[in-house]
mmCIF file of C-alpha atoms in Angstrom:
data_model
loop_
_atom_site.group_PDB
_atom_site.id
_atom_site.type_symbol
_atom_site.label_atom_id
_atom_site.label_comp_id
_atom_site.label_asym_id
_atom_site.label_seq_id
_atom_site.Cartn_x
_atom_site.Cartn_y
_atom_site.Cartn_z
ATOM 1 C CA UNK V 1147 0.000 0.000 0.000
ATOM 2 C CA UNK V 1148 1.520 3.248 -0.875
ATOM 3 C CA UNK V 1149 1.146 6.075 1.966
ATOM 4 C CA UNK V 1150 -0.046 8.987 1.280
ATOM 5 C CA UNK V 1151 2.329 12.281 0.951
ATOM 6 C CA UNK V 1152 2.537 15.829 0.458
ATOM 7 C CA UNK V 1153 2.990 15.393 -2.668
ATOM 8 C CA UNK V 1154 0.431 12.587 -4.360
ATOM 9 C CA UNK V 1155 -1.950 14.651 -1.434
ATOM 10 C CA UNK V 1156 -4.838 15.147 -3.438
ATOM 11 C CA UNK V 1157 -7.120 12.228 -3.058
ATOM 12 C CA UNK V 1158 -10.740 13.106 -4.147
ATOM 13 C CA UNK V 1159 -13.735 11.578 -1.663
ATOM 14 C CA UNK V 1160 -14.522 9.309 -4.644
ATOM 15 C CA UNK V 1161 -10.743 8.284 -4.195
ATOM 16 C CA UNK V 1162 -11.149 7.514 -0.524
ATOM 17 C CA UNK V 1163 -14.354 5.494 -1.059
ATOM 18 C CA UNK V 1164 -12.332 3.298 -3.335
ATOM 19 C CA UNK V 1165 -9.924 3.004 -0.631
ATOM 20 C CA UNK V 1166 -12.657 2.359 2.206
ATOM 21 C CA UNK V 1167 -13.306 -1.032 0.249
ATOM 22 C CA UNK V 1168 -9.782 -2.237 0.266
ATOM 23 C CA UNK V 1169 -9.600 -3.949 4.094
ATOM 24 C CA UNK V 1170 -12.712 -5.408 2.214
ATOM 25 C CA UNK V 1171 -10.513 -6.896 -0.738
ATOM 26 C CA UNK V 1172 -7.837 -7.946 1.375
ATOM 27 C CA UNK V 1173 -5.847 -5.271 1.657
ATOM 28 C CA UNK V 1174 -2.913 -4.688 4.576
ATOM 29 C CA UNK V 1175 -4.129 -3.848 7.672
ATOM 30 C CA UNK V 1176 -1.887 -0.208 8.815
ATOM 31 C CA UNK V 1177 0.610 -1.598 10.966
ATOM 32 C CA UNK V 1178 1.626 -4.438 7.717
ATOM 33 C CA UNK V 1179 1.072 -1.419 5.488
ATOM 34 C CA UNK V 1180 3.018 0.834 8.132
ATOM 35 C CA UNK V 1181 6.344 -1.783 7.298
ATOM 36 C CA UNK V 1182 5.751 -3.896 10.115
ATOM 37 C CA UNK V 1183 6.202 -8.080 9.969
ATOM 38 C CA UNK V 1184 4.157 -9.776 9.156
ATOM 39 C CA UNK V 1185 2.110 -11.533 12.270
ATOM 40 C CA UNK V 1186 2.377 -14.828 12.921
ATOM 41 C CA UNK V 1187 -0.575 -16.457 10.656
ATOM 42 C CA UNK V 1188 -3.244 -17.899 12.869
ATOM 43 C CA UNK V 1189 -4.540 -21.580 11.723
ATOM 44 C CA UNK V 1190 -7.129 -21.088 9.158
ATOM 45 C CA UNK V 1191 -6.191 -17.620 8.650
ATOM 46 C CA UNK V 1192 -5.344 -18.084 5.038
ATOM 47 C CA UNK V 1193 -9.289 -19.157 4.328
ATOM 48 C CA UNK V 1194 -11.778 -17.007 2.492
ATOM 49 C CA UNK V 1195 -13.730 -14.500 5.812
ATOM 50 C CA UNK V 1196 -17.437 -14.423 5.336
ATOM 51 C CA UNK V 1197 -18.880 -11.643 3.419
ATOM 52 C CA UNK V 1198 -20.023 -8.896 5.660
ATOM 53 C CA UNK V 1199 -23.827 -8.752 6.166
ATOM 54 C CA UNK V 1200 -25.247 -5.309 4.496
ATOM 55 C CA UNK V 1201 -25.763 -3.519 7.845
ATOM 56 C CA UNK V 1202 -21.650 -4.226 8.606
ATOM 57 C CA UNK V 1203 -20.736 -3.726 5.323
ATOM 58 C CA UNK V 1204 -22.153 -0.364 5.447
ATOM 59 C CA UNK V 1205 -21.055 0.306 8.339
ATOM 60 C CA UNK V 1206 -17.110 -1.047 7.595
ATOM 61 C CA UNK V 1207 -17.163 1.721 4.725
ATOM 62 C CA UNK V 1208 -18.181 4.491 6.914
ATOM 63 C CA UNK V 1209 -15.541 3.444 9.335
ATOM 64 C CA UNK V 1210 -12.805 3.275 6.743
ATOM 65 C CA UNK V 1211 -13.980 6.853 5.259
ATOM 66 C CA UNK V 1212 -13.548 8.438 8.629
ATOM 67 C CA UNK V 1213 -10.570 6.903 9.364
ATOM 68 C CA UNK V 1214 -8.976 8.234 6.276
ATOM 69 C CA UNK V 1215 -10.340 11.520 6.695
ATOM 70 C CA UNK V 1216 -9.127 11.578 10.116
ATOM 71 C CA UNK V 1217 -5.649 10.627 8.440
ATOM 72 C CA UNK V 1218 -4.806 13.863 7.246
ATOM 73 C CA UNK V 1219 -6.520 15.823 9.651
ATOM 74 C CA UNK V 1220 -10.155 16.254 8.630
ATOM 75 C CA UNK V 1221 -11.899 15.766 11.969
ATOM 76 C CA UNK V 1222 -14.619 18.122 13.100
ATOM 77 C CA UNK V 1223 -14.337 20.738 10.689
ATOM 78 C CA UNK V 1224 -17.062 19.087 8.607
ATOM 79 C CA UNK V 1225 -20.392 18.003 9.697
ATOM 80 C CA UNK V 1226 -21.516 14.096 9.561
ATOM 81 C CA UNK V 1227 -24.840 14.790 8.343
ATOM 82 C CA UNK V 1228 -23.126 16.926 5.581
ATOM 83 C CA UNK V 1229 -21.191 13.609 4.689
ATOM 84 C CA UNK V 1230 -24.876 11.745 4.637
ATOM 85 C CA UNK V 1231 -26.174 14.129 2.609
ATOM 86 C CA UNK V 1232 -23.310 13.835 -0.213
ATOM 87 C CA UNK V 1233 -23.214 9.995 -0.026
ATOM 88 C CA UNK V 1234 -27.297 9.736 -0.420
ATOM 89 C CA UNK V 1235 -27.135 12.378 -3.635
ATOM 90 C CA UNK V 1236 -23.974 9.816 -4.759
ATOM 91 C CA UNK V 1237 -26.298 6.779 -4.847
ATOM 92 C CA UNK V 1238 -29.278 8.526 -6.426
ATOM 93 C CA UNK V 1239 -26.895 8.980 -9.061
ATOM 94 C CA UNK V 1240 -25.845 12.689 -9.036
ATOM 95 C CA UNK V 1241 -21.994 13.177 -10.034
ATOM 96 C CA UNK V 1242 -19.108 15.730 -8.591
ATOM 97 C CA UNK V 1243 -17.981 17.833 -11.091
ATOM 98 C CA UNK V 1244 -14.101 18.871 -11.770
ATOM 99 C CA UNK V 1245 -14.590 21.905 -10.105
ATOM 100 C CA UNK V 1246 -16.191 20.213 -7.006
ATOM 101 C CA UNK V 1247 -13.796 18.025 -6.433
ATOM 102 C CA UNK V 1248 -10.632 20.679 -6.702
ATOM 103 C CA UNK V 1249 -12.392 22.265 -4.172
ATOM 104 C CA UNK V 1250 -12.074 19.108 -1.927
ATOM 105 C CA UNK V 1251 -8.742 18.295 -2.872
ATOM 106 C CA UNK V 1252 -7.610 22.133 -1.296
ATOM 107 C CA UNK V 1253 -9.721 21.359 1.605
ATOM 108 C CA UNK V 1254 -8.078 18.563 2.563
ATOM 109 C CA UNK V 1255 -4.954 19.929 1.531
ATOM 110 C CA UNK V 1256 -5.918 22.976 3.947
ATOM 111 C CA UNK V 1257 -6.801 20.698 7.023
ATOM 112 C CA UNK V 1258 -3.578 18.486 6.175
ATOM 113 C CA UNK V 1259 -1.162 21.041 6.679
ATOM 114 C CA UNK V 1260 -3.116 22.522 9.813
ATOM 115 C CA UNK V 1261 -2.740 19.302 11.500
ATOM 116 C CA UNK V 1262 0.775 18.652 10.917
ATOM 117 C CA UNK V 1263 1.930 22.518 12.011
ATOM 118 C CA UNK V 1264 -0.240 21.498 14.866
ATOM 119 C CA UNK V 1265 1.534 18.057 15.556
ATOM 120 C CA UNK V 1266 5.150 19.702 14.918
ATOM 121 C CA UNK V 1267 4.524 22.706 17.552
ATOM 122 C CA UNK V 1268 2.898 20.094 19.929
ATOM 123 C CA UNK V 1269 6.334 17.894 19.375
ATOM 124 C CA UNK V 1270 8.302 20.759 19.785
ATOM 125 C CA UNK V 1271 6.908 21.825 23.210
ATOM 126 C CA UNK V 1272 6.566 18.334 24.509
ATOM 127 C CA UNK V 1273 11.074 17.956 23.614
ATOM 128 C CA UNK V 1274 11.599 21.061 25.770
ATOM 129 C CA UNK V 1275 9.930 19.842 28.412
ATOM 130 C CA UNK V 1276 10.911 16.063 28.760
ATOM 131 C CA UNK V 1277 14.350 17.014 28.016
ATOM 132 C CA UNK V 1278 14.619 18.488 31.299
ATOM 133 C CA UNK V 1279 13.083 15.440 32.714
ATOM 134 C CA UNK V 1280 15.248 13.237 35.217
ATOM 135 C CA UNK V 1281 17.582 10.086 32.978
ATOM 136 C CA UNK V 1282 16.316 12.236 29.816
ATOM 137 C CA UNK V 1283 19.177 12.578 27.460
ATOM 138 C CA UNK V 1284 19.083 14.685 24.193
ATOM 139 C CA UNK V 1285 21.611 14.086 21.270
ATOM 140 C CA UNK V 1286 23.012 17.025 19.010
ATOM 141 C CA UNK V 1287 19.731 15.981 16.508
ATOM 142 C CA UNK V 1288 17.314 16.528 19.055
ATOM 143 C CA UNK V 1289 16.223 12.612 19.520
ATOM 144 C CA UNK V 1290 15.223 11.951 23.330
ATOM 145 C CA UNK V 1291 16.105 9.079 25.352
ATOM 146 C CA UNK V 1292 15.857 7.059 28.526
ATOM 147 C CA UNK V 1293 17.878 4.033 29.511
ATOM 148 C CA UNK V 1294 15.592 1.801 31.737
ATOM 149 C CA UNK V 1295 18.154 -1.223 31.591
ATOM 150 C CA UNK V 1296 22.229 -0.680 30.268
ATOM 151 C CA UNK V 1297 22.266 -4.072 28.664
ATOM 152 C CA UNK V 1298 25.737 -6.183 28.300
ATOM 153 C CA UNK V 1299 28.034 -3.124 28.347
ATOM 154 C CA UNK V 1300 30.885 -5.389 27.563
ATOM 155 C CA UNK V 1301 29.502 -5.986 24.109
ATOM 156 C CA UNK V 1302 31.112 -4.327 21.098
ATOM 157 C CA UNK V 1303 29.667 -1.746 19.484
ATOM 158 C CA UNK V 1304 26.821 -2.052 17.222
ATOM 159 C CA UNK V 1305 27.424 -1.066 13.481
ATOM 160 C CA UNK V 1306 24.613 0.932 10.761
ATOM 161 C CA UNK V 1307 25.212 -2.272 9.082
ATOM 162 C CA UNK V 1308 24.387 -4.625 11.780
ATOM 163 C CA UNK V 1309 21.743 -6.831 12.466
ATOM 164 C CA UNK V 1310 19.291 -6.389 15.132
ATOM 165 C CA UNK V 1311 16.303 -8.251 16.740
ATOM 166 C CA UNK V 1312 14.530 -5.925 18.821
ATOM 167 C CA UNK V 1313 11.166 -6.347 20.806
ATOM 168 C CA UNK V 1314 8.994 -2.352 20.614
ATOM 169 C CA UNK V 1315 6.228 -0.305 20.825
ATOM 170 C CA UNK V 1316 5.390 2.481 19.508
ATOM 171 C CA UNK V 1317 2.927 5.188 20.504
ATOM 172 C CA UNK V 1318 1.719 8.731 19.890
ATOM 173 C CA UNK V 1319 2.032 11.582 21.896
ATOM 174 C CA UNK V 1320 -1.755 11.106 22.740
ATOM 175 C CA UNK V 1321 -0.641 7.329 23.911
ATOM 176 C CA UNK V 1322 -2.082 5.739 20.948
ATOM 177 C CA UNK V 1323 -0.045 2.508 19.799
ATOM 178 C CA UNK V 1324 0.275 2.411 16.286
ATOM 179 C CA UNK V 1325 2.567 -0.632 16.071
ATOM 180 C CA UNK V 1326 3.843 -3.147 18.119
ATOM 181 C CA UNK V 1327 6.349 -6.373 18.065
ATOM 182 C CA UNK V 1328 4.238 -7.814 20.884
ATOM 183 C CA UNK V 1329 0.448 -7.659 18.421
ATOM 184 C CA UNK V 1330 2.737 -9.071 16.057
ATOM 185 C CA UNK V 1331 3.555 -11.687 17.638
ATOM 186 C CA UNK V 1332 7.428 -12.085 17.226
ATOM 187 C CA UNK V 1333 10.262 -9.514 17.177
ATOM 188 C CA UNK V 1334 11.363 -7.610 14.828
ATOM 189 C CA UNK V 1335 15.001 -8.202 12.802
ATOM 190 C CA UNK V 1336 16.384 -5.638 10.412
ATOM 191 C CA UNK V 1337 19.455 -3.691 9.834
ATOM 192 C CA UNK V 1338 20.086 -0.749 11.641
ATOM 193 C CA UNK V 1339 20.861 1.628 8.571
ATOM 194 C CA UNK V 1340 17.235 0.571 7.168
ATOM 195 C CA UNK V 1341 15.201 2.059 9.536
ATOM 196 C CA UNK V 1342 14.091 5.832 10.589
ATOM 197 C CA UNK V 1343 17.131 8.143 11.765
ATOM 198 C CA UNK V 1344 16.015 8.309 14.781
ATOM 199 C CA UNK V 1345 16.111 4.226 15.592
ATOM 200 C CA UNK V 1346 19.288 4.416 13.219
ATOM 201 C CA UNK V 1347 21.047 6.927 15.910
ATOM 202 C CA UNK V 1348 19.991 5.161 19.347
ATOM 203 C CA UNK V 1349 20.668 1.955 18.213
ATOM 204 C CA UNK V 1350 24.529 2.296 17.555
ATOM 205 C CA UNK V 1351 24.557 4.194 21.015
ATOM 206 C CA UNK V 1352 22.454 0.262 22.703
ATOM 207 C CA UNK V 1353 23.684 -2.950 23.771
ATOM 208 C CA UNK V 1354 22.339 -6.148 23.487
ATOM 209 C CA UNK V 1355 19.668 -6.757 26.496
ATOM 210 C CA UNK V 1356 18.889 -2.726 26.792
ATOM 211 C CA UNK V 1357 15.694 -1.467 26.967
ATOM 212 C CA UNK V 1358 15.390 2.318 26.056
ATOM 213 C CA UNK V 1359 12.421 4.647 25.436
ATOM 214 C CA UNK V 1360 12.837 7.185 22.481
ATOM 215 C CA UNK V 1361 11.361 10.380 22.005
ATOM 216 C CA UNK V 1362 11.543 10.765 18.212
ATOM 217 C CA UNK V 1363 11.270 14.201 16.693
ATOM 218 C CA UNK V 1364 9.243 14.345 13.797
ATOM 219 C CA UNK V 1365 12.427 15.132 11.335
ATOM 220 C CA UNK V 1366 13.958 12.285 12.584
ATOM 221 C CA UNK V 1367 11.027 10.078 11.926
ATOM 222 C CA UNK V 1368 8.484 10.624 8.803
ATOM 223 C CA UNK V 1369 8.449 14.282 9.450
ATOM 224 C CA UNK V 1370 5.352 15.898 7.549
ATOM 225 C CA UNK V 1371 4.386 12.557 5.719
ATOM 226 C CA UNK V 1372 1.785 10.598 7.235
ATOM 227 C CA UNK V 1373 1.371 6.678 7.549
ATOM 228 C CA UNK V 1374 -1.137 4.772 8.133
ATOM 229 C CA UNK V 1375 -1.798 5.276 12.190
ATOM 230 C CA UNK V 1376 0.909 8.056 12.059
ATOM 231 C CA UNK V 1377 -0.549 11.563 11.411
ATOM 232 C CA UNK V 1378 2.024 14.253 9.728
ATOM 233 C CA UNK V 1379 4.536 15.706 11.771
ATOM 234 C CA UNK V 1380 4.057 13.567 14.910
ATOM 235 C CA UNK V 1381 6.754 12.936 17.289
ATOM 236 C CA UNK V 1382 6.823 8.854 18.058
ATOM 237 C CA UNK V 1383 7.258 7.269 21.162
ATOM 238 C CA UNK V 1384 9.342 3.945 21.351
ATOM 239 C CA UNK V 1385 9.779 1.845 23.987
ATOM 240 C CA UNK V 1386 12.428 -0.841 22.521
ATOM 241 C CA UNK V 1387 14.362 -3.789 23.936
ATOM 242 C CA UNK V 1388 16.978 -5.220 21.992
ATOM 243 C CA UNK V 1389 17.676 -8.552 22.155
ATOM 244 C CA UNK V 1390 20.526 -9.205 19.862
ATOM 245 C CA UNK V 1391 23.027 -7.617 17.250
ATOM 246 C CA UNK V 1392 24.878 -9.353 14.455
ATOM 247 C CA UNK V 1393 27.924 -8.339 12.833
ATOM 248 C CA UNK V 1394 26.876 -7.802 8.791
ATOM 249 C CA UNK V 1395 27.940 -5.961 5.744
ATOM 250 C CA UNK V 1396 24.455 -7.360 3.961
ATOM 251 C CA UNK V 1397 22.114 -4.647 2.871
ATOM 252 C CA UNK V 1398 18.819 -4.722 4.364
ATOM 253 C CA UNK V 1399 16.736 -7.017 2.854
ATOM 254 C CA UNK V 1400 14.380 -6.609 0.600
ATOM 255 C CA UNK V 1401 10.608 -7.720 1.907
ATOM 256 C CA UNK V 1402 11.832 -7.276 5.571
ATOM 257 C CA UNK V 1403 10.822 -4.193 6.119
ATOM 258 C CA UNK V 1404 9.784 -3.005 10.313
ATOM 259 C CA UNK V 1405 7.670 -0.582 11.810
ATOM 260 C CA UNK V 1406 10.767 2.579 11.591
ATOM 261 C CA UNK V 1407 11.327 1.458 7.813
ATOM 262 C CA UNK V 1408 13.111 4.661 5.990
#
């Protein structure tokens, strides 16, 4: 699934409603399309779901919708029975012209960047004032951390190209989890020069048995591009333990993607 950016930003509403029927299809859920691993399949998990009765099926779409236009930032500046209104005209057959949907396409575009100046200056004043919190250390790129265990400090030093297997959790400011190791149901192995820069910097700085919790800035994460559970310009929360590093010079491979993938 390709997440949406700045720059392929417009989507029209019809767009969307095409997209509200992909979990429907069999499309990733966000934390697979998000990079994550793939959880562990459950038995029978590869067999053919039920269809949805009408009454959930029309409900699943309205869910999706929302949860797209909550994506980049449309929340309550537009009225639900607005949204009813539009949808019933759309099935009695009446049509958007060009010109209405450029007018949705700034809207959104309007509410987008809204939310992610509003995510950046709530990142910013949340760093200033956990940086002065006790065990908080800040690096020279702004990334925040907390040891909660050392690990083996005789262990060498870990290497961008290194292997790691690392159990996490990641959350929003607001403390919602947007991906986790532990839903997935295994940790998580990758090189350390394939993930986000901020994962890239505290992981050469970890041992093996350490359990940190980051404080990500937003340019050291996916800055103003959403993901799928990641509004624009969020700061993300980590906790992380890693659990082992292996000396490599192999490129990260291809299909292994995490949760901090670049």
């Amino acid at each position: 699934m390709k997440h949406t950016t700045i720059g392929n930003l417009p989507r029209t509403c019809a767009a969307w409603l095409m997209v509200a029927a992909a979990p429907l299809a069999g499309a990733q859920s966000p934390s697979q399309a998000a990079g994550a691993p793939s959880p562990v399949t459950a038995p029978g998990a590869d067999a053919a779901p039920a269809p949805a009765s009408p009454a959930q099926a029309g409900y699943l779409f309205g869910l999706t919708f929302g949860e797209q236009l909550h994506s980049v930032g449309v929340t309550d500046q537009v009225a639900i029975d607005d949204i009813v209104r539009g949808m019933k005209d759309g099935f009695q057959g009446k049509k958007s012209t060009p010109a209405d949907r450029q007018q949705v396409q700034a809207f959104v575009r309007s509410a987008m960047m809204a939310a992610i100046a509003h995510n950046q200056a709530a990142a910013k004043d949340f760093l200033a004032r956990n940086g002065q919190e006790k065990g908080v250390t800040t690096t020279a790129s702004g990334l925040e951390y907390k040891i909660i265990a050392p690990g083996d400090r005789k262990a060498p030093a870990i290497a961008p190209t290194d292997a790691v297997t690392v159990q996490y959790r990641g959350k929003l400011l607001d403390g919602t989890e947007f991906d986790s190791s532990y839903t997935h149901g295994a940790p998580a192995s990758f090189t350390v020069n394939g993930v986000i820069k901020g994962w890239q910097e505290a992981l050469v700085l970890m041992k093996p048995g350490a359990k940190w919790q980051l404080f990500v800035p937003p340019e050291l994460a996916y800055g103003a591009n959403p993901k799928p559970g990641i509004p624009g310009g969020s700061l993300l929360i980590f906790d992380v333990e890693l659990l082992s590093a292996k000396s490599t010079n192999a490129p990260a491979a291809p299909g292994n993607p995490t949760p901090t993938q670049k």
